[in-house]
CSV table of C-alpha atoms and ligand atoms in Angstrom, one decimal:
chain,number,residue,atom,x,y,z
A,1,MET,CA,42.4,-108.9,5.7
A,2,VAL,CA,46.1,-108.7,6.6
A,3,GLU,CA,48.2,-106.0,5.6
A,4,GLN,CA,51.1,-107.2,3.6
A,5,VAL,CA,54.3,-105.1,4.5
A,6,GLU,CA,57.8,-105.6,4.1
A,7,ASN,CA,59.3,-106.7,7.3
A,8,VAL,CA,62.5,-105.4,8.1
A,9,ARG,CA,64.5,-107.0,10.9
A,10,GLU,CA,67.9,-106.2,12.4
A,11,TRP,CA,70.2,-108.8,13.5
A,12,GLY,CA,73.4,-109.0,16.2
A,13,PRO,CA,76.5,-110.9,15.0
A,14,TRP,CA,75.2,-114.1,17.3
A,15,SER,CA,72.0,-114.6,15.3
A,16,VAL,CA,74.2,-114.0,11.9
A,17,TRP,CA,76.5,-116.6,13.3
A,18,LYS,CA,73.6,-119.0,13.7
A,19,THR,CA,71.6,-118.7,10.9
A,20,GLU,CA,74.3,-118.0,8.2
A,21,ILE,CA,76.7,-120.7,9.6
A,22,VAL,CA,74.7,-123.5,11.6
A,23,LEU,CA,71.9,-123.9,8.8
A,24,GLY,CA,73.9,-122.8,6.2
A,25,ALA,CA,76.5,-125.2,7.1
A,26,TYR,CA,73.9,-128.0,8.0
A,27,ALA,CA,71.5,-127.7,5.1
A,28,PRO,CA,73.7,-128.8,2.2
A,29,GLN,CA,74.8,-131.8,4.1
A,30,PHE,CA,71.5,-132.9,4.8
A,31,LEU,CA,70.8,-132.4,1.2
A,32,ARG,CA,73.7,-134.3,-0.1
A,33,ALA,CA,73.1,-137.3,2.6
A,34,ALA,CA,69.6,-137.1,1.3
A,35,THR,CA,70.2,-137.4,-2.7
A,36,GLY,CA,68.5,-140.8,-2.7
A,37,SER,CA,65.2,-139.7,-1.0
A,38,ARG,CA,62.8,-138.4,-3.9
A,39,ASP,CA,61.6,-135.7,-1.6
A,40,ARG,CA,63.1,-133.4,0.5
A,41,ILE,CA,61.3,-131.1,3.1
A,42,PHE,CA,62.5,-128.5,4.9
A,43,ILE,CA,60.0,-127.2,7.9
A,44,ASP,CA,60.6,-123.8,9.7
A,45,CYS,CA,58.5,-123.2,12.4
A,46,PHE,CA,59.8,-119.3,13.2
A,47,ALA,CA,60.3,-118.4,9.8
A,48,GLY,CA,61.3,-114.5,10.3
A,49,SER,CA,61.1,-111.5,8.2
A,50,THR,CA,61.4,-111.0,4.4
A,51,ARG,CA,64.4,-108.6,4.7
A,52,ASN,CA,67.2,-109.1,7.3
A,53,LEU,CA,69.9,-106.5,8.0
A,54,GLU,CA,72.8,-106.8,10.0
A,55,ARG,CA,73.0,-104.3,12.7
A,56,GLY,CA,75.6,-102.0,12.5
A,57,THR,CA,76.5,-102.4,8.9
A,58,GLY,CA,73.1,-102.4,7.5
A,59,ARG,CA,74.3,-105.4,5.3
A,60,PRO,CA,71.7,-107.9,3.9
A,61,ILE,CA,71.5,-111.3,5.4
A,62,ARG,CA,69.6,-114.4,4.3
A,63,SER,CA,66.8,-115.3,6.5
A,64,SER,CA,66.5,-119.2,7.4
A,65,PRO,CA,63.8,-119.9,4.7
A,66,GLN,CA,66.4,-118.1,2.0
A,67,VAL,CA,69.0,-120.3,3.2
A,68,ALA,CA,67.3,-123.4,3.0
A,69,LEU,CA,65.7,-122.5,-0.7
A,70,GLN,CA,69.5,-121.9,-2.1
A,71,ALA,CA,70.9,-124.7,-0.6
A,72,GLY,CA,72.0,-128.1,-2.5
A,73,ASP,CA,73.0,-127.9,-6.2
A,74,ARG,CA,71.5,-131.3,-7.8
A,75,SER,CA,69.6,-132.0,-4.7
A,76,THR,CA,67.3,-129.1,-3.3
A,77,PHE,CA,64.4,-128.9,-0.7
A,78,THR,CA,61.7,-130.2,-2.9
A,79,HIS,CA,58.7,-128.9,-0.2
A,80,LEU,CA,59.3,-126.0,2.3
A,81,VAL,CA,56.7,-125.3,5.2
A,82,LEU,CA,56.8,-122.5,7.0
A,83,PHE,CA,55.3,-120.9,9.9
A,84,GLU,CA,55.0,-116.9,10.7
A,85,LEU,CA,52.8,-114.6,12.9
A,86,PRO,CA,49.8,-113.0,10.7
A,87,GLU,CA,51.0,-110.0,10.4
A,88,LYS,CA,54.6,-110.9,8.7
A,89,ALA,CA,53.2,-114.5,7.0
A,90,ALA,CA,51.2,-113.1,4.1
A,91,ALA,CA,54.5,-110.7,2.9
A,92,LEU,CA,56.6,-113.9,3.1
A,93,GLN,CA,54.6,-116.2,1.2
A,94,GLU,CA,54.2,-113.2,-1.6
A,95,THR,CA,58.1,-112.2,-1.7
A,96,LEU,CA,59.3,-116.2,-1.3
A,97,CYS,CA,56.8,-117.1,-4.3
A,98,SER,CA,57.9,-114.5,-6.4
A,99,ARG,CA,61.5,-115.0,-6.1
A,100,TYR,CA,61.2,-118.8,-6.5
A,101,PRO,CA,58.0,-119.5,-8.2
A,102,SER,CA,59.3,-122.8,-9.4
A,103,ARG,CA,59.5,-123.9,-5.7
A,104,ARG,CA,56.8,-125.4,-3.5
A,105,ILE,CA,56.3,-123.4,-0.5
A,106,ARG,CA,53.5,-122.8,2.0
A,107,VAL,CA,53.7,-120.3,4.5
A,108,VAL,CA,51.0,-121.1,7.4
A,109,PRO,CA,50.1,-117.9,8.9
A,110,GLY,CA,49.5,-118.0,13.1
A,111,ASP,CA,50.8,-119.6,16.1
A,112,CYS,CA,53.1,-122.9,14.9
A,113,ASN,CA,52.1,-124.2,17.9
A,114,LEU,CA,48.4,-124.3,17.2
A,115,ASN,CA,48.7,-124.8,13.5
A,116,ILE,CA,51.6,-127.4,13.3
A,117,ALA,CA,48.9,-130.3,12.2
A,118,GLU,CA,48.1,-128.0,9.5
A,119,GLY,CA,51.3,-127.0,7.9
A,120,LEU,CA,52.0,-131.4,8.4
A,121,ALA,CA,48.7,-132.0,6.8
A,122,TRP,CA,49.5,-129.8,3.6
A,123,LEU,CA,52.5,-131.8,3.3
A,124,ARG,CA,50.9,-135.2,3.5
A,125,ARG,CA,48.1,-133.8,0.8
A,126,GLN,CA,51.0,-133.9,-2.1
A,127,GLY,CA,51.3,-137.4,-2.1
A,128,GLY,CA,49.4,-140.8,-1.7
A,129,PRO,CA,49.5,-143.6,1.1
A,130,ARG,CA,52.8,-145.1,-0.2
A,131,TYR,CA,54.9,-142.3,-1.7
A,132,GLY,CA,55.1,-138.6,-1.4
A,133,PRO,CA,56.9,-136.0,0.5
A,134,HIS,CA,55.8,-137.2,4.1
A,135,LEU,CA,58.1,-140.2,3.5
A,136,GLY,CA,60.9,-138.3,2.4
A,137,ALA,CA,63.9,-136.7,4.4
A,138,ALA,CA,62.8,-134.0,6.7
A,139,LEU,CA,64.7,-131.1,8.4
A,140,ALA,CA,62.8,-129.3,11.0
A,141,TYR,CA,64.6,-125.9,12.3
A,142,LEU,CA,63.1,-124.3,15.1
A,143,ASP,CA,64.3,-121.0,16.3
A,144,PRO,CA,61.8,-118.8,18.4
A,145,ASN,CA,62.9,-115.3,19.6
A,146,ALA,CA,62.2,-116.6,23.3
A,147,LEU,CA,60.2,-119.4,24.8
A,148,GLU,CA,57.6,-119.6,22.2
A,149,LEU,CA,58.2,-123.3,21.1
A,150,ARG,CA,56.1,-125.6,23.3
A,151,TRP,CA,56.8,-129.4,23.5
A,152,SER,CA,53.6,-130.4,22.0
A,153,THR,CA,55.0,-129.2,19.1
A,154,VAL,CA,58.2,-131.1,18.9
A,155,GLN,CA,56.1,-134.2,19.7
A,156,ALA,CA,54.1,-133.7,16.6
A,157,LEU,CA,57.2,-133.3,14.5
A,158,ALA,CA,58.6,-136.6,16.2
A,159,SER,CA,55.7,-138.7,15.5
A,160,TRP,CA,55.0,-137.5,12.4
A,161,CYS,CA,54.1,-140.7,10.0
A,162,MET,CA,55.9,-142.8,12.2
A,163,ASN,CA,52.2,-144.7,13.2
A,164,PRO,CA,50.4,-144.5,9.8
A,165,PRO,CA,46.8,-145.9,9.1
A,166,GLU,CA,47.1,-149.3,8.1
A,167,GLY,CA,47.8,-149.7,4.3
A,168,GLU,CA,49.8,-146.5,4.2
A,169,TYR,CA,53.9,-146.4,4.8
A,170,ARG,CA,55.5,-144.9,7.6
A,171,ARG,CA,58.3,-142.6,7.5
A,172,ARG,CA,62.0,-144.3,8.0
A,173,ASN,CA,63.4,-141.8,10.2
A,174,ARG,CA,61.6,-139.2,12.2
A,175,VAL,CA,62.1,-135.5,11.2
A,176,GLU,CA,65.6,-134.2,11.8
A,177,LEU,CA,65.5,-131.1,14.1
A,178,LEU,CA,67.6,-128.5,14.7
A,179,ILE,CA,66.2,-126.3,17.9
A,180,LEU,CA,67.2,-123.2,19.1
A,181,PHE,CA,66.9,-123.6,23.0
A,182,PRO,CA,66.4,-120.3,24.7
A,183,THR,CA,69.2,-120.5,27.6
A,184,GLY,CA,69.2,-116.4,27.5
A,185,PRO,CA,65.5,-115.8,27.9
A,186,LEU,CA,65.2,-118.9,30.2
A,187,ARG,CA,67.7,-116.8,32.6
A,188,ARG,CA,65.9,-113.8,32.8
A,189,LYS,CA,62.8,-115.5,33.9
A,190,LEU,CA,64.3,-117.9,36.4
A,191,PRO,CA,65.8,-115.4,38.7
A,192,GLN,CA,68.6,-116.7,41.1
A,193,ALA,CA,68.5,-116.8,45.0
A,194,GLY,CA,68.4,-113.9,46.4
A,195,LYS,CA,65.7,-112.6,44.0
A,196,ASP,CA,61.9,-112.6,43.6
A,197,ILE,CA,60.8,-116.2,42.8
A,198,ALA,CA,59.8,-116.7,38.7
A,199,SER,CA,56.1,-115.6,38.4
A,200,ASP,CA,53.5,-118.3,38.0
A,201,GLU,CA,53.2,-117.4,34.7
A,202,HIS,CA,56.6,-117.7,33.5
A,203,GLN,CA,56.8,-121.2,35.5
A,204,LEU,CA,54.0,-122.3,33.3
A,205,GLU,CA,55.6,-120.9,29.9
A,206,ILE,CA,58.2,-123.4,31.1
A,207,ASP,CA,56.2,-125.9,32.0
A,208,GLN,CA,55.2,-125.8,28.5
A,209,LEU,CA,58.6,-125.6,26.8
A,210,PHE,CA,59.7,-129.1,28.2
A,211,GLY,CA,55.9,-130.2,28.2
A,212,ASN,CA,56.2,-131.1,31.9
A,213,CYS,CA,57.4,-129.7,35.3
A,214,ASP,CA,60.5,-131.6,36.0
A,215,TRP,CA,62.8,-128.8,35.3
A,216,ARG,CA,61.2,-127.1,38.7
A,217,GLU,CA,63.3,-129.3,40.6
A,218,ILE,CA,66.4,-127.8,38.9
A,219,TYR,CA,65.4,-124.5,39.8
A,220,ARG,CA,64.5,-125.4,43.3
A,221,ALA,CA,67.8,-126.8,43.5
A,222,GLN,CA,69.4,-123.1,42.2
A,223,ARG,CA,66.9,-121.3,44.3
A,224,ASP,CA,68.7,-123.1,47.5
A,225,ARG,CA,72.0,-122.5,46.0
A,226,TRP,CA,72.8,-126.2,46.0
A,227,ILE,CA,73.7,-125.6,41.9
A,228,GLY,CA,75.2,-122.1,40.8
A,229,GLY,CA,73.4,-120.5,37.5
A,230,GLU,CA,76.3,-121.3,35.2
A,231,ALA,CA,75.9,-125.3,36.3
A,232,SER,CA,72.2,-125.0,35.9
A,233,TRP,CA,71.9,-124.5,32.2
A,234,MET,CA,73.7,-127.6,31.3
A,235,HIS,CA,70.7,-129.4,33.3
A,236,TYR,CA,68.2,-127.8,31.9
A,237,VAL,CA,69.8,-128.4,28.1
A,238,ASN,CA,70.4,-132.1,29.7
A,239,LEU,CA,66.6,-132.5,30.6
A,240,TYR,CA,65.7,-131.5,27.3
A,241,ARG,CA,67.7,-133.6,25.6
A,242,LEU,CA,66.5,-136.5,27.7
A,243,GLY,CA,63.0,-135.4,26.6
A,244,LEU,CA,64.2,-135.7,23.1
A,245,SER,CA,65.5,-139.4,23.4
A,246,ARG,CA,62.0,-140.4,24.9
A,247,LEU,CA,60.6,-139.2,21.8
A,248,GLY,CA,62.6,-141.8,20.0
A,249,TYR,CA,65.5,-139.9,18.9
A,250,SER,CA,68.7,-142.1,19.3
A,251,TYR,CA,71.2,-139.0,19.3
A,252,THR,CA,71.2,-135.7,20.5
A,253,SER,CA,74.1,-133.0,20.9
A,254,ALA,CA,74.1,-129.4,21.4
A,255,ILE,CA,76.3,-126.3,20.6
A,256,GLU,CA,76.5,-123.9,23.9
A,257,VAL,CA,77.1,-120.4,22.4
A,258,ARG,CA,78.5,-117.4,24.8
A,259,ASN,CA,79.0,-113.9,23.8
A,260,THR,CA,82.4,-111.9,24.4
A,261,LYS,CA,81.5,-111.4,27.5
A,262,GLN,CA,81.1,-115.3,28.3
A,263,VAL,CA,77.5,-115.0,29.1
A,264,VAL,CA,75.7,-118.1,27.5
A,265,GLN,CA,73.4,-117.0,24.8
A,266,TYR,CA,71.6,-120.1,23.6
A,267,HIS,CA,72.1,-123.7,22.8
A,268,LEU,CA,71.6,-125.0,19.4
A,269,ILE,CA,70.1,-128.5,20.1
A,270,PHE,CA,70.2,-131.0,17.4
A,271,ALA,CA,68.2,-134.4,17.3
A,272,THR,CA,68.3,-137.4,14.7
A,273,SER,CA,67.6,-141.0,14.5
A,274,ASN,CA,69.5,-141.2,11.3
A,275,GLN,CA,73.4,-142.7,11.4
A,276,ALA,CA,74.3,-140.2,8.7
A,277,GLY,CA,73.0,-137.2,11.1
A,278,LEU,CA,75.7,-137.6,13.9
A,279,ARG,CA,78.2,-137.3,10.9
A,280,ILE,CA,76.6,-134.2,9.5
A,281,MET,CA,76.7,-132.8,12.7
A,282,ASN,CA,80.7,-133.2,13.5
A,283,GLY,CA,81.2,-131.5,10.0
A,284,VAL,CA,78.8,-128.5,10.9
A,285,LEU,CA,80.8,-128.1,14.0
A,286,GLN,CA,84.3,-127.8,12.5
A,287,LYS,CA,82.6,-125.2,10.0
A,288,ALA,CA,80.7,-123.4,13.2
A,289,ARG,CA,84.2,-122.9,14.6
A,290,GLU,CA,85.7,-121.7,11.6
A,291,ILE,CA,83.2,-118.5,11.5
A,292,LEU,CA,84.4,-116.5,14.4
A,293,PRO,CA,87.8,-115.9,13.5
A,294,ARG,CA,86.6,-114.9,10.0
A,295,MET,CA,84.4,-112.5,12.0
A,296,LEU,CA,87.3,-111.2,13.9
A,297,ALA,CA,89.3,-110.4,10.6
A,298,ALA,CA,86.0,-108.6,9.2
A,299,GLU,CA,85.8,-106.4,12.4
A,300,GLN,CA,89.2,-105.7,12.4
A,301,ARG,CA,88.8,-104.4,9.0
A,302,ARG,CA,85.6,-102.5,10.0
A,303,LEU,CA,87.3,-100.8,12.5
A,304,ARG,CA,90.5,-100.0,10.1
A,305,GLN,CA,88.1,-98.4,7.7
A,306,GLY,CA,86.7,-96.4,10.4
A,307,GLU,CA,83.5,-98.1,10.7
A,308,PRO,CA,81.4,-98.7,13.8
A,309,PRO,CA,82.0,-101.9,15.6
A,310,LEU,CA,79.5,-104.8,15.7
A,311,PHE,CA,81.0,-106.6,18.9
A,312,GLU,CA,81.0,-105.3,22.4
A,313,ASP,CA,84.9,-105.6,23.0
A,314,LEU,CA,87.2,-106.5,20.6
A,315,GLU,CA,89.8,-107.3,22.8
A,316,GLU,CA,87.6,-109.9,24.2
A,317,LEU,CA,86.7,-111.1,20.9
A,318,ARG,CA,90.3,-111.6,19.9
A,319,LEU,CA,90.6,-113.6,22.9
A,320,ILE,CA,88.0,-116.0,22.5
A,321,ALA,CA,88.2,-116.5,18.8
A,322,THR,CA,91.5,-118.0,19.5
A,323,ASP,CA,89.7,-120.8,21.4
A,324,PRO,CA,86.3,-122.2,19.9
A,325,ASP,CA,85.8,-124.0,23.7
A,326,GLU,CA,85.2,-120.8,25.1
A,327,TRP,CA,82.6,-119.8,22.8
A,328,ALA,CA,81.1,-122.8,21.0
A,329,SER,CA,81.4,-125.6,23.2
A,330,PHE,CA,80.0,-129.3,22.1
A,331,ILE,CA,78.0,-131.2,24.4
A,332,ASP,CA,77.3,-134.8,23.0
A,333,GLN,CA,77.9,-137.0,26.3
A,334,THR,CA,74.8,-138.9,26.9
A,335,PRO,CA,72.5,-136.7,29.1
A,336,THR,CA,71.5,-138.0,32.6
A,337,PRO,CA,68.8,-137.2,34.7
A,338,PHE,CA,69.0,-134.7,37.2
A,339,VAL,CA,68.6,-135.8,40.7
A,340,CYS,CA,68.4,-133.1,43.0
A,341,GLU,CA,69.7,-134.8,46.3
A,342,SER,CA,72.8,-135.6,45.0
A,343,TYR,CA,73.6,-131.7,45.0
A,344,ARG,CA,72.2,-131.4,48.4
A,345,PRO,CA,74.7,-129.9,50.8
A,346,ALA,CA,76.0,-132.2,53.7
A,347,PHE,CA,75.3,-129.7,56.4
A,348,CYS,CA,71.7,-129.2,54.9
A,349,TYR,CA,69.1,-131.0,57.2
A,350,GLU,CA,65.9,-129.4,56.5
A,351,PRO,CA,63.7,-131.5,54.8
A,352,LEU,CA,63.0,-131.0,51.0
A,353,ARG,CA,60.5,-128.2,50.4
A,354,PHE,CA,57.6,-128.7,47.7
A,355,ASP,CA,56.2,-125.1,47.7
A,356,MET,CA,56.3,-124.1,44.0
B,1,SAM,C1,64.4,-115.4,15.9
B,1,SAM,S1,63.0,-115.2,14.8
B,1,SAM,C2,63.4,-116.0,13.3
B,1,SAM,C3,64.4,-115.8,11.9
B,1,SAM,C4,64.5,-116.7,11.1
B,1,SAM,N1,64.4,-118.0,11.7
B,1,SAM,C5,65.7,-116.5,10.6
B,1,SAM,O1,66.6,-116.9,10.2
B,1,SAM,O2,65.6,-115.3,10.1
B,1,SAM,C6,61.6,-115.5,15.1
B,1,SAM,C7,60.4,-115.3,14.4
B,1,SAM,O3,59.3,-116.0,15.0
B,1,SAM,C8,58.1,-115.4,15.0
B,1,SAM,N2,57.1,-116.3,15.9
B,1,SAM,C9,57.2,-115.8,17.2
B,1,SAM,N3,56.4,-116.8,18.0
B,1,SAM,C10,55.7,-117.2,16.8
B,1,SAM,C11,54.8,-118.2,17.0
B,1,SAM,N4,53.9,-118.8,18.0
B,1,SAM,N5,54.4,-119.1,15.8
B,1,SAM,C12,55.2,-118.5,14.5
B,1,SAM,N6,56.0,-117.9,14.2
B,1,SAM,C13,56.1,-117.2,15.9
B,1,SAM,C14,58.5,-113.9,15.0
B,1,SAM,O4,57.6,-113.1,14.6
B,1,SAM,C15,59.9,-114.0,14.5
B,1,SAM,O5,60.0,-113.7,12.8
């Protein structure tokens, strides 16, 4: 039996920014655009803890399921499918169902990569061949800690109900995706030239993140010093976006989030095949960019009251808050494939090595 304990987790300011602002801004706009849809679905593959606190202040912050449950006024999410590891799942189901007794919420315990079909099958069972939530507007939020999200899960979401059996309706649009691409953890797992090469175990984990080995070309160019670490993050993100385009998404974009030391934390990748999605994302970016100046003001207020700082460096925070391109740049140029040879320095005549 799984013990039901209340799970408390502390979050730093960049995580607060991610959930409260990005999803908090996105979900209401998504719901507004989906007012005409009878059912509106929220899928959260990494649903998190029952109680979340801001590190330093202890201020309670909303988890992604709570943000989704509270989003919208007249039009809200009608069905929520959440995935979480067993030690947290039971408490999450109990807490959310007692707080929101009239909402249709299903928490699937266990690895989302293994259980995605089970969660989607629950949704499918709520309707018939030509009606039901599986045909409604759907948003999936994929917010792993590190490299836990496998490409097979993204594929399952992208293709869900797009080629149904004869006699059943197909979805009009693919499930919309908001994915936290783990650039920071990826950087830690891929040591640069001059250090030991990434372990086999980490390389296999990254194969599963991308669904293939194409990223290894980028890593090889990085190891051979043909491209620098900074440039390489953009190539990894582009490769991921290209994969989403191949799954049928007509529009993808990314917001790159850096901390006050200018280190890339993560990329928030967005994929849609719906025209409204592009408009919504532009609105979200505007909202996302308003938040850092507000966080700066709150930090200054805290310091004046003698409370401990949340950010590492107030001066840096002050500098970057004035220029959102510094900490939340928006990337929506059409991604192009990485061509390793085009980065090969002219003086390098050694044949290419395929030793990874
Ligand atoms: C970054 S947190 C998610 C935070 C949440 N979205 C929120 O805003 O509160 C990642 C969560 O994923 C869970 N997790 C990790 N690996 C998982 C997996 N393979 N399947 C499902 N959940 C997983 C962790 O227990 C953790 O609570």
